[in-house]
Coordinates of C-alpha atoms in Angstrom, one line a residue:
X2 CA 26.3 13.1 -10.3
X3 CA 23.8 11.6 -7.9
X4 CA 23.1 13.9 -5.0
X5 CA 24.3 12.9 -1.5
X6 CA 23.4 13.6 1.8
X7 CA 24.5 17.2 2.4
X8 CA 22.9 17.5 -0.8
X9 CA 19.4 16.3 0.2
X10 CA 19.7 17.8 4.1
X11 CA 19.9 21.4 1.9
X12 CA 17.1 20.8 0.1
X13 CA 15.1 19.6 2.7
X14 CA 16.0 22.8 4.7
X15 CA 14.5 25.0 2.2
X16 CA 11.9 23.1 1.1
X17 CA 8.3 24.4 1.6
X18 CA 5.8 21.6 1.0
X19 CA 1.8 22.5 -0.3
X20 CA 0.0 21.9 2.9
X21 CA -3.5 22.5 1.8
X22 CA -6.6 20.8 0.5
X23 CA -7.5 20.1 -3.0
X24 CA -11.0 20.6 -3.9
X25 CA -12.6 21.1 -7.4
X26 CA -9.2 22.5 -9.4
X27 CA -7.8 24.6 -6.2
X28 CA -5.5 24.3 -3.3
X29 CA -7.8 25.7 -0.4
X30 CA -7.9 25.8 3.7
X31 CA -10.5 23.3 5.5
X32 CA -13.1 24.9 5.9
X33 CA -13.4 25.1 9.5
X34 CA -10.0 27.1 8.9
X35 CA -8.3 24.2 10.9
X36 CA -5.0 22.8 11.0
X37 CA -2.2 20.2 12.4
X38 CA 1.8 19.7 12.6
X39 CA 3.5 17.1 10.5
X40 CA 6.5 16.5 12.2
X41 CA 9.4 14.4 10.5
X42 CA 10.0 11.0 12.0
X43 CA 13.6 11.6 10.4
X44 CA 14.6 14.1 13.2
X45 CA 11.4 15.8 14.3
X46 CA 11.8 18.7 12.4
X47 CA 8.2 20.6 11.2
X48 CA 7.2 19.9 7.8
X49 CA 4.6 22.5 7.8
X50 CA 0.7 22.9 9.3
X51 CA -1.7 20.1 7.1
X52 CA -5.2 21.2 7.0
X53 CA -7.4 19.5 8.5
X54 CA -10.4 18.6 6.8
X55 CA -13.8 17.5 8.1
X56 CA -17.8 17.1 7.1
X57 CA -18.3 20.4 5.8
X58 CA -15.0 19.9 3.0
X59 CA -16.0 16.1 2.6
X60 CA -19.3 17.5 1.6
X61 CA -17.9 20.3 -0.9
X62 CA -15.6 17.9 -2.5
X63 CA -18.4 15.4 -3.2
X64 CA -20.2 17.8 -4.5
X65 CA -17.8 19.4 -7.1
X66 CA -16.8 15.4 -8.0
X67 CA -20.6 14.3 -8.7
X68 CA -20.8 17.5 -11.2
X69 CA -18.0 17.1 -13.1
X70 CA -18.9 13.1 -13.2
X71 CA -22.3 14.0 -14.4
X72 CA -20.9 17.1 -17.0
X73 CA -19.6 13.9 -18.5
X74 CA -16.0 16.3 -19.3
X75 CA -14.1 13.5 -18.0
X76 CA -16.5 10.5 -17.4
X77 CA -17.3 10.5 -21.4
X78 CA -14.3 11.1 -23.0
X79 CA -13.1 8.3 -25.5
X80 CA -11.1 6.4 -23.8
X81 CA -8.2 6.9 -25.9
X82 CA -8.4 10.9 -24.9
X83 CA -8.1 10.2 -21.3
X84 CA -5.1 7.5 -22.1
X85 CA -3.3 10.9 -23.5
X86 CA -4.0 12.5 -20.4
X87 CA -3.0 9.9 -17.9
X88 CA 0.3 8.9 -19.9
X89 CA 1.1 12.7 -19.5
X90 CA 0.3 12.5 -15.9
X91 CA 2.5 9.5 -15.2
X92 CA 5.5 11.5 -17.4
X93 CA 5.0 14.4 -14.9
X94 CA 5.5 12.3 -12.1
X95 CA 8.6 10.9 -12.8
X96 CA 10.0 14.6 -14.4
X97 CA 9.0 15.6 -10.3
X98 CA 11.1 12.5 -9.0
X99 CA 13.1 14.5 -6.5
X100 CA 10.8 16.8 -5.1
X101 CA 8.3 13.8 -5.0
X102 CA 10.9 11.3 -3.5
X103 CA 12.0 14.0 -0.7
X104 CA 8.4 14.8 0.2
X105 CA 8.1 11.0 0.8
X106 CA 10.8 10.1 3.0
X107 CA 10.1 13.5 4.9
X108 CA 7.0 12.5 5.9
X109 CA 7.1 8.8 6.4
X110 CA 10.8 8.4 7.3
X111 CA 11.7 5.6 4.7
X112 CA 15.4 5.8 2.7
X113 CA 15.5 8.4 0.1
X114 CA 17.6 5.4 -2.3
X115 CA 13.4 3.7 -1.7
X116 CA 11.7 6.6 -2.7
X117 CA 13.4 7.3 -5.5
X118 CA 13.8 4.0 -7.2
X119 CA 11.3 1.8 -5.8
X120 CA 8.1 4.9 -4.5
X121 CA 8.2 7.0 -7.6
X122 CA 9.1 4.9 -10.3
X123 CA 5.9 2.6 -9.0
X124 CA 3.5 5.4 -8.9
X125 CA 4.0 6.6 -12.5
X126 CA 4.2 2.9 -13.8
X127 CA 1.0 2.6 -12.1
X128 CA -0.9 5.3 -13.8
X129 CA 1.2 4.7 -17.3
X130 CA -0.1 1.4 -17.1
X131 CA -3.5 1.7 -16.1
X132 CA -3.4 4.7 -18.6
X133 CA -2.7 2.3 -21.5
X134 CA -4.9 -0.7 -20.7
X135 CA -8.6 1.4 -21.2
X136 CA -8.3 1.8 -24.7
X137 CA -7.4 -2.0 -24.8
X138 CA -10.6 -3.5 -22.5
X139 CA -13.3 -4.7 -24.4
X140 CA -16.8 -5.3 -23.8
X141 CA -19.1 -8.3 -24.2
X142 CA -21.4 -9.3 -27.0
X143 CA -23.6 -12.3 -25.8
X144 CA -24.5 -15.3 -27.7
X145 CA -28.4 -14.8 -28.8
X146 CA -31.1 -15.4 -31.0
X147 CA -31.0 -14.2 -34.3
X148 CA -33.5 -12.1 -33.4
X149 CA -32.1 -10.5 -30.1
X150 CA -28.6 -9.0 -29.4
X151 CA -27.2 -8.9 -25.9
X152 CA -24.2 -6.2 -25.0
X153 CA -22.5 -7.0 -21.5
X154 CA -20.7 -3.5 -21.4
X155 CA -18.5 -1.6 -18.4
X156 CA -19.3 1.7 -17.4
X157 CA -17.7 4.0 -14.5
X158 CA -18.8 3.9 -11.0
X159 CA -19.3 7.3 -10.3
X160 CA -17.5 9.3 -7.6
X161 CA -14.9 7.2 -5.8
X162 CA -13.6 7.7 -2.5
X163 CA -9.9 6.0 -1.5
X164 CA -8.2 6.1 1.9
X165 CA -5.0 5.4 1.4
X166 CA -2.2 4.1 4.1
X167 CA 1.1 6.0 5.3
X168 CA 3.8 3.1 4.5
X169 CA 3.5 4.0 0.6
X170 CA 1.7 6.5 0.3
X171 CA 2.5 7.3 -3.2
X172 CA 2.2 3.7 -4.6
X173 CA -0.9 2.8 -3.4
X174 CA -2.3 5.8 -4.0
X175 CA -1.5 5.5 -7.9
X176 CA -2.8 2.0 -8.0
X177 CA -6.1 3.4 -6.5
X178 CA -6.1 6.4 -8.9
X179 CA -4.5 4.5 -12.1
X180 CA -7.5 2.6 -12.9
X181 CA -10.6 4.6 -11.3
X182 CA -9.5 7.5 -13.2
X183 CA -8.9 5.8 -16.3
X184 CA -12.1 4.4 -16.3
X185 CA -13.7 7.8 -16.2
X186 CA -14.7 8.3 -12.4
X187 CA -14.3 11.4 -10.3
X188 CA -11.8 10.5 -7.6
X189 CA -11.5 12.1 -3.7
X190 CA -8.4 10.8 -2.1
X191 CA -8.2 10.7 1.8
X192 CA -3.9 10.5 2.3
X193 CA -3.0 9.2 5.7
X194 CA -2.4 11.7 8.5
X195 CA 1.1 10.4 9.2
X196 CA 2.1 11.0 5.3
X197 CA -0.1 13.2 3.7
X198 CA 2.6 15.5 1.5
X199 CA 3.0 13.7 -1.9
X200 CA -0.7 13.4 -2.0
X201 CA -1.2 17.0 -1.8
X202 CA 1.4 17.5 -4.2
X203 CA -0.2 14.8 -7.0
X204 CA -3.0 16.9 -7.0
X205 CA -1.1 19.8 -8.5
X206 CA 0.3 17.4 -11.2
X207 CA -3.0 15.7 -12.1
X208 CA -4.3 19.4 -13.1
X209 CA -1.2 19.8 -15.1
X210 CA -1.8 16.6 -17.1
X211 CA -5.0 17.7 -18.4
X212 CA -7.5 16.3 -15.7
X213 CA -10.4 18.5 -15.2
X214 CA -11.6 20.1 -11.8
X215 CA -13.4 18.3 -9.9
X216 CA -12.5 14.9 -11.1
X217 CA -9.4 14.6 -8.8
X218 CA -9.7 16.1 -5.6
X219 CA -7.0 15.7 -2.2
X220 CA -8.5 16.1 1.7
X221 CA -5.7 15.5 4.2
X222 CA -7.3 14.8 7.7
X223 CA -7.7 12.5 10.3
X224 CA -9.5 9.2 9.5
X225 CA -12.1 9.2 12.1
X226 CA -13.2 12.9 11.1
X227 CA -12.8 13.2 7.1
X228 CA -12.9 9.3 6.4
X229 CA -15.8 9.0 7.8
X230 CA -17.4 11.5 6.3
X231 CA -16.8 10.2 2.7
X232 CA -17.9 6.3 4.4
X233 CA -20.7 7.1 5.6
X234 CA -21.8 10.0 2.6
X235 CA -24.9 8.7 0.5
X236 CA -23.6 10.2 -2.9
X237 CA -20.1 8.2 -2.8
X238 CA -20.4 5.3 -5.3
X239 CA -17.4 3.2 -4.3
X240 CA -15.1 3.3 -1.1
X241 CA -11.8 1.9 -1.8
X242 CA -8.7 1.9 1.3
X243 CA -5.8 0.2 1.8
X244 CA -4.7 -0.1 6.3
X245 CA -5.8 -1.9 8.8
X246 CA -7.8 -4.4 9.0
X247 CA -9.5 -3.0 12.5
X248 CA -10.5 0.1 10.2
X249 CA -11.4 -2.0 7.4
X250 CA -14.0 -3.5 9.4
X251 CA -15.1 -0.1 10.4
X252 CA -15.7 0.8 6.7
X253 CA -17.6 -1.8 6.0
X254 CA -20.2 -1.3 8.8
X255 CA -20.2 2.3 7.5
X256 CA -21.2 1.4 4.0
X257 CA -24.2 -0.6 5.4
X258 CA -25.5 2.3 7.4
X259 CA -25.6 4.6 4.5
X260 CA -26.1 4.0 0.9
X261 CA -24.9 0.1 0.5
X262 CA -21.6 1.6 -1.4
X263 CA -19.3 -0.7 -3.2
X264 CA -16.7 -1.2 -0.7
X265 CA -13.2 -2.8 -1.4
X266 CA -10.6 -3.4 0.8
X267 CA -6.9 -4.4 1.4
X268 CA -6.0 -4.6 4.5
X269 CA -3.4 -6.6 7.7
X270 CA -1.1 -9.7 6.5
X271 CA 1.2 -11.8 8.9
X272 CA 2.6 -13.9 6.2
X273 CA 4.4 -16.8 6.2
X274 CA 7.3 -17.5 4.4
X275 CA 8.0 -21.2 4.4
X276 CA 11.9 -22.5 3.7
X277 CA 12.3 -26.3 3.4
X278 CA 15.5 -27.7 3.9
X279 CA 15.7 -28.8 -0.1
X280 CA 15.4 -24.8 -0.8
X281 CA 17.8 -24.5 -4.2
X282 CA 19.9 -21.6 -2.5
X283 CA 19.5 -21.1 1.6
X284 CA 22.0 -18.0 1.2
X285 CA 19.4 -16.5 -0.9
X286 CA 16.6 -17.5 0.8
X287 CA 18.3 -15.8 3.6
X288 CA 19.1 -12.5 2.1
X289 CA 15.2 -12.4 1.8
X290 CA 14.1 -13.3 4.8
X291 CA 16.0 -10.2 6.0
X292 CA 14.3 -7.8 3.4
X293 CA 11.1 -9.3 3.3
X294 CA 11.0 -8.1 7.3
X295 CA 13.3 -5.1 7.2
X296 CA 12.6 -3.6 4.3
X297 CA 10.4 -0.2 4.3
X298 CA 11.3 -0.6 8.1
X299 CA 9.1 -3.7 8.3
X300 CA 5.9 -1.1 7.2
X301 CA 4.5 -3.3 5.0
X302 CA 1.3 -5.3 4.6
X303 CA 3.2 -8.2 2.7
X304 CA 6.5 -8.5 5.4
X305 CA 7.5 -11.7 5.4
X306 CA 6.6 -11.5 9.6
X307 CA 6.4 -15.3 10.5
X308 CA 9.3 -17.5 8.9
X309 CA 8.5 -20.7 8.8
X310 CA 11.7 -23.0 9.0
X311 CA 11.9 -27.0 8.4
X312 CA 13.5 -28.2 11.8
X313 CA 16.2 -29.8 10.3
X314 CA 18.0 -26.6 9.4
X315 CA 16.4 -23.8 11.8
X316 CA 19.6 -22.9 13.7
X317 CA 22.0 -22.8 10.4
X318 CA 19.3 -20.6 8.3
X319 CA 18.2 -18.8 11.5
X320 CA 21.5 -17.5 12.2
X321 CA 22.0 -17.1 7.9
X322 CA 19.0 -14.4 8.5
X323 CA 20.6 -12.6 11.1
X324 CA 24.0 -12.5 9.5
X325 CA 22.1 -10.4 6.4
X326 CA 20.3 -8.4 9.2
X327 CA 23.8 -6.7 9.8
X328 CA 23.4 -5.3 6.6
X329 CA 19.7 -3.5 7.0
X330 CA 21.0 -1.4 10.2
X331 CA 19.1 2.3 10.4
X332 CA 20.8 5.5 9.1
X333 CA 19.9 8.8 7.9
X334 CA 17.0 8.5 5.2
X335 CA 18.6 11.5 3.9
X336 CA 21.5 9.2 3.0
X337 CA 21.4 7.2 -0.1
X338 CA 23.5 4.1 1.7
X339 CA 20.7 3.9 3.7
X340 CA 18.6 0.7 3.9
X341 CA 16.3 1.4 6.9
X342 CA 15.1 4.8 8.1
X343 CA 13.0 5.9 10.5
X344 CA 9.4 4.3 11.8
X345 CA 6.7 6.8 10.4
X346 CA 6.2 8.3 14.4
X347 CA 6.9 7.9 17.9
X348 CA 3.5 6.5 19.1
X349 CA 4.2 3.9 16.4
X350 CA 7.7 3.3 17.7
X351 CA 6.3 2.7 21.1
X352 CA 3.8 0.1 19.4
X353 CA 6.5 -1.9 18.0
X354 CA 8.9 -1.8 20.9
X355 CA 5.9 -3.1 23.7
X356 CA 5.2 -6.1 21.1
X357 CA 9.0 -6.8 21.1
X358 CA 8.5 -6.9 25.4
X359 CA 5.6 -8.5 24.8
X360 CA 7.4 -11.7 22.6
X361 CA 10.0 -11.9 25.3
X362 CA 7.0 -11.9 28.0
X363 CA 5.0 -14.9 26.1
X364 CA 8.3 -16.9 26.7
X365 CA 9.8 -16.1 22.8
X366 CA 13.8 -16.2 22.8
X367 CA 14.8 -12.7 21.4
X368 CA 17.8 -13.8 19.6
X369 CA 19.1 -10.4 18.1
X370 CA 18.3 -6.8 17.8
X371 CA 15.1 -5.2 19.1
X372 CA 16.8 -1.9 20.7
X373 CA 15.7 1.3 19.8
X374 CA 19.1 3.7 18.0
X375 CA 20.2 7.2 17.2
X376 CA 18.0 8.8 19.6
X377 CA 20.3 11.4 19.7
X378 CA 18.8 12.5 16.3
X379 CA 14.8 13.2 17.7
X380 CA 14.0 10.2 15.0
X381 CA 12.4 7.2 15.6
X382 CA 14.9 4.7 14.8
X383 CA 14.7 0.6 15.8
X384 CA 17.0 -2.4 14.6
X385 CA 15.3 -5.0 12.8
X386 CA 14.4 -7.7 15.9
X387 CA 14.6 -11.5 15.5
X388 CA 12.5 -13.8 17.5
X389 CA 13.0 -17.6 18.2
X390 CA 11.3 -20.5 20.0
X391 CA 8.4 -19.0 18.6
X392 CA 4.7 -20.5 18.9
X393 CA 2.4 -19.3 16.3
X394 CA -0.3 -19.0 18.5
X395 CA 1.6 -16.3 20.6
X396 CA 0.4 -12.6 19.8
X397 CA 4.4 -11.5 18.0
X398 CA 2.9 -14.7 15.0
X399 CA -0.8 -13.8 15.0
X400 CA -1.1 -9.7 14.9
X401 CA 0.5 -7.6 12.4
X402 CA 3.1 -5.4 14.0
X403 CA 3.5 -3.7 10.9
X404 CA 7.3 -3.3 12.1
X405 CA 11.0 -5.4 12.0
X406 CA 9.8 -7.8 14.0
X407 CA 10.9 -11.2 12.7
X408 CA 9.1 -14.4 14.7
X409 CA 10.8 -18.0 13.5
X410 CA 8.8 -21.2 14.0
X411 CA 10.2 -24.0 13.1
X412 CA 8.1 -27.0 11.3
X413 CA 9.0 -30.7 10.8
X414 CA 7.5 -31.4 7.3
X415 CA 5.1 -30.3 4.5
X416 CA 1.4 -30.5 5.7
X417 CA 2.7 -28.9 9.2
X418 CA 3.9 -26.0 7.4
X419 CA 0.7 -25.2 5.5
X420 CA -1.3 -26.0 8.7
X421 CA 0.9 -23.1 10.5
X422 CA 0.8 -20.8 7.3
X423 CA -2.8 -21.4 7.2
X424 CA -3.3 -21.1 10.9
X425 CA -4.3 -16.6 10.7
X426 CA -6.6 -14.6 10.5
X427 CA -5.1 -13.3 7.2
X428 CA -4.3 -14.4 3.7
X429 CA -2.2 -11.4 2.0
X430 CA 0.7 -13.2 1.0
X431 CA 3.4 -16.0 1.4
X432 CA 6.6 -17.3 0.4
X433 CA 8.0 -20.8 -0.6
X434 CA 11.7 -22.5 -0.8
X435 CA 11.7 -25.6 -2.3
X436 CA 13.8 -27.1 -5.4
X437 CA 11.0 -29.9 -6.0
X438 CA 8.7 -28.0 -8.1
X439 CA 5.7 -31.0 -7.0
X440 CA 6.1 -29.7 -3.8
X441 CA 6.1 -25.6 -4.5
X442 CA 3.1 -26.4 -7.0
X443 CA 1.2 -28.5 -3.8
X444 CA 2.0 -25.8 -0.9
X445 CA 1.2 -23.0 -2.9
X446 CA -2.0 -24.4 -3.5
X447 CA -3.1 -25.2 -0.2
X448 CA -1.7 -21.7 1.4
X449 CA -4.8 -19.9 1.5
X450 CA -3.3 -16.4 0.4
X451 CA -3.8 -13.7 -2.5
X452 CA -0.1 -13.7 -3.3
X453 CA 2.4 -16.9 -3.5
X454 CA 5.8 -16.0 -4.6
X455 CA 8.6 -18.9 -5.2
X456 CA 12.1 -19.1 -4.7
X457 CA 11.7 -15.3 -4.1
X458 CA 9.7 -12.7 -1.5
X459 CA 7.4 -10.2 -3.0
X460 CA 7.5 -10.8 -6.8
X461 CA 5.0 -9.9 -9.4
X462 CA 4.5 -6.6 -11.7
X463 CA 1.6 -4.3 -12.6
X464 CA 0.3 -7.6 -14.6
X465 CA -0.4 -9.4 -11.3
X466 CA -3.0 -8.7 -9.2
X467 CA -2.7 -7.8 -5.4
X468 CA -5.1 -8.5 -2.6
X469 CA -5.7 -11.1 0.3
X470 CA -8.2 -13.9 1.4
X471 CA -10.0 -14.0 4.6
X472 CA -9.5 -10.4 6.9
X473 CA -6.6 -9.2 4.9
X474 CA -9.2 -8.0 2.4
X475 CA -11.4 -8.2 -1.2
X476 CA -11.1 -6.9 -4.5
X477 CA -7.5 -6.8 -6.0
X478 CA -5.1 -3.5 -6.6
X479 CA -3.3 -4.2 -10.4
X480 CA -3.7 -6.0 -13.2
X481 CA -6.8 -5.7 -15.1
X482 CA -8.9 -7.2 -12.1
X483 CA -8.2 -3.9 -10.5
X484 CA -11.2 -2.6 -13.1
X485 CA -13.6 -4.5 -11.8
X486 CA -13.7 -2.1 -8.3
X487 CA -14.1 1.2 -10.6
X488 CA -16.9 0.3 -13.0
X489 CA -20.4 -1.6 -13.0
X490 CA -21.7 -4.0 -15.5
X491 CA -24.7 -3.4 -17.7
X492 CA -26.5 -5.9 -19.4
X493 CA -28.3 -4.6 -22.2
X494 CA -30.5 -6.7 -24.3
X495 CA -32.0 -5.9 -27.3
X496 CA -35.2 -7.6 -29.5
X497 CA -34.6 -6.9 -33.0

């Protein structure tokens, strides 16, 4: 029988969460011996005392990843052997589900119902697959002379350092570790401050599986501290992160002033998600214009923030979209009816509540929702807000609020609605709804984003890759592509 709320509120009341640092095979203090409360955004209880890395762990964890990298007892094994490892490490993640899936909405406050069928599920699919596709990845053989012989082959980057954000922090952590650990690199994962507990935890798992010490290793800290210590270190080969783009920047300019590491990036969105008054089903269309903003809480990268609405139907869809809304209301995260939970902390509540003033202050009609609920609980709870008489150049449909904030611009044919999609500083993602197929074939062509998804918000599998154009980012999480961040090539030709 699936467990229920009292059911999850007891184990969360005796659960005692790892709250150290993983370095070279062993959970361990920071160095400096220092510490910081995690506090729930659920109801503010203490989740225990994270340690707090900084330079001196960066540099210890560096160095115990470069040695086993250069040992070679991970970095050369046949592909095939680590495959055996990595499908047992994805099997241990989802016989761990529970504890994994309470950690998770702990920390970061999102439903218990996400973690466990949407958070979990997608972390071990991600190393399963990843896990399965090196023994599969072939080199090159050029076309020579007969006399010469030209081999184009893939080898591992090295040591690999991945900042990872707090809105899935399991997820994107597995697509960062699927593929740079299959490929044989030694991995040190920076977990968000906000949501650092199932990062500690995979550690524990990974050791399980068979990876050896050193190859994996886990410093929780903040981001301006630790972070920077791995961006800036001259013996990290590749810097992968997934936040902000304001930090992604930062990373960048790091990598230049050290040792020119490869760095790759996914970072803000504020995507559009254009419905034209010939979409094939508007109650559909609506349903998803209320997930694609509400869902995770609006804490995600790809929200469908800015929807983009042919004139001729604005006020039916727009109120479509807030009739669904009723149906994405917060509640307990504890509470598998739940569909929205908490915002990951307060200062991030406050965020999101002074862009919601600042939409009604630009002259924006705030047509429903917006107030902040259940304070009574210590969480940080806020209804999903919609915003109409929207202009895109207004600050609520240019920066990522990275909340449920919903702004509605209305657009009077095609070529206006790509010029408005367009019209950002990012490219992450879009959505179109259109029954002429001409039409869905032309916009998504012209929207100059990483992801276009159809008749539908947020589609795709592990087969498609993930990333953005323009600041939202470069390189791509998934797929095969996502290899390309984790190895180099080497050319090596041969006179015979």
């Amino acid at each position: 029988m699936p467990l229920q709320l009292h059911d999850w509120i007891a184990r969360a009341d005796a659960l005692s969460a790892e709250t150290r640092a993983f370095i070279n095979g062993e959970y361990c203090a920071a160095r400096a011996g220092a510490s910081a409360e995690r506090i729930s955004p659920i109801d503010g209880r203490l989740l225990g005392h994270i340690a707090q890395c900084d330079a001196q762990d960066a540099q210890i964890a560096v160095k115990a990843a470069r040695q086993a990298f250069d040992s070679g007892v991970w970095s050369r094994r046949s592909p095939v052997e680590r495959k055996r490892v990595m499908l047992k490490f994805a099997e241990l993640i989802e016989a761990d589900i529970q504890h994994l899936a309470l950690l998770e909405t702990l920390d970061m406050g999102k439903p218990i119902s996400d973690s466990l069928s949407v958070d979990v599920p997608g972390a071990a699919r991600a190393i399963r697959w990843n896990g399965e596709a090196i023994d599969k990845i072939y080199d090159e053989v050029a076309n020579t002379a007969d006399d010469e012989l030209g081999l184009i082959t893939r080898e591992p980057i090295g040591v690999v350092a991945a900042i990872v954000p707090w809105n899935f922090p399991l997820i994107m952590t597995c697509w960062k570790l699927g593929p740079a650990l299959a490929a044989g690199n030694s991995v040190i994962l920076k977990p968000s401050d906000k949501s650092p507990l199932t990062a500690i935890r995979l550690a524990q798992l990974a050791v399980d599986a068979g990876i050896p010490a050193g190859v994996f290793n886990v410093l929780p800290g903040r981001g301006q501290v630790v972070g920077k210590a791995l961006a800036t270190h001259m013996d990290i080969d590749a810097l992968v992160f997934t936040g902000s783009t304001g930090v992604a920047k930062q990373l960048l300019m790091f990598a230049g002033e050290s040792n020119m590491k490869r760095v790759w990036l996914e970072a803000g969105g504020k995507s559009p998600n254009i419905v034209f008054a010939d979409a094939p089903d508007l109650q559909a269309a609506a349903r998803a214009a209320a997930s694609a903003i509400a869902f995770n809480q609006g804490e995600v990268c790809t929200a469908g923030s800015r929807l983009l609405v042919e004139a001729s139907i604005k006020e039916r869809f727009t109120a479509m979209v807030i009739a669904e809304l009723e149906n994405w209301q917060p509640g307990h995260p504890l509470d598998p009816a739940t569909k929205v939970g908490a915002l990951v902390d307060t200062q991030h509540l406050r965020s999101v509540l002074k862009y919601i003033q600042i939409g009604e202050d630009e002259g924006a009609t705030r047509a429903y929702g917006g107030h902040q609920v259940l304070e009574e609980t210590g969480g940080n709870y806020l209804q999903p807000a919609v915003f109409t008489n929207v202009r895109n150049d207004m600050r609520i449909a240019q920066e990522e609020i990275f909340g449920p904030v919903l702004a509605v611009i209305s657009f009077e044919d095609c070529e206006e609605a790509i010029r408005i999609a367009n019209d950002t500083p990012y490219g992450l993602a879009a959505g179109i709804w259109t029954a002429d197929l001409s039409k869905a074939h032309r916009t998504a062509k012209a929207l100059r984003a990483g992801s276009v998804w159809v008749n539908q918000y947020d589609g795709g599998d592990m087969t498609a890759p993930f990333g953005g154009f323009k600041q939202s980012g470069n390189g791509r999480d998934k797929s095969l592509h996502a290899f390309d961040k984790y190895t180099e090539l080497k050319a090596t030709w041969i006179k015979l």
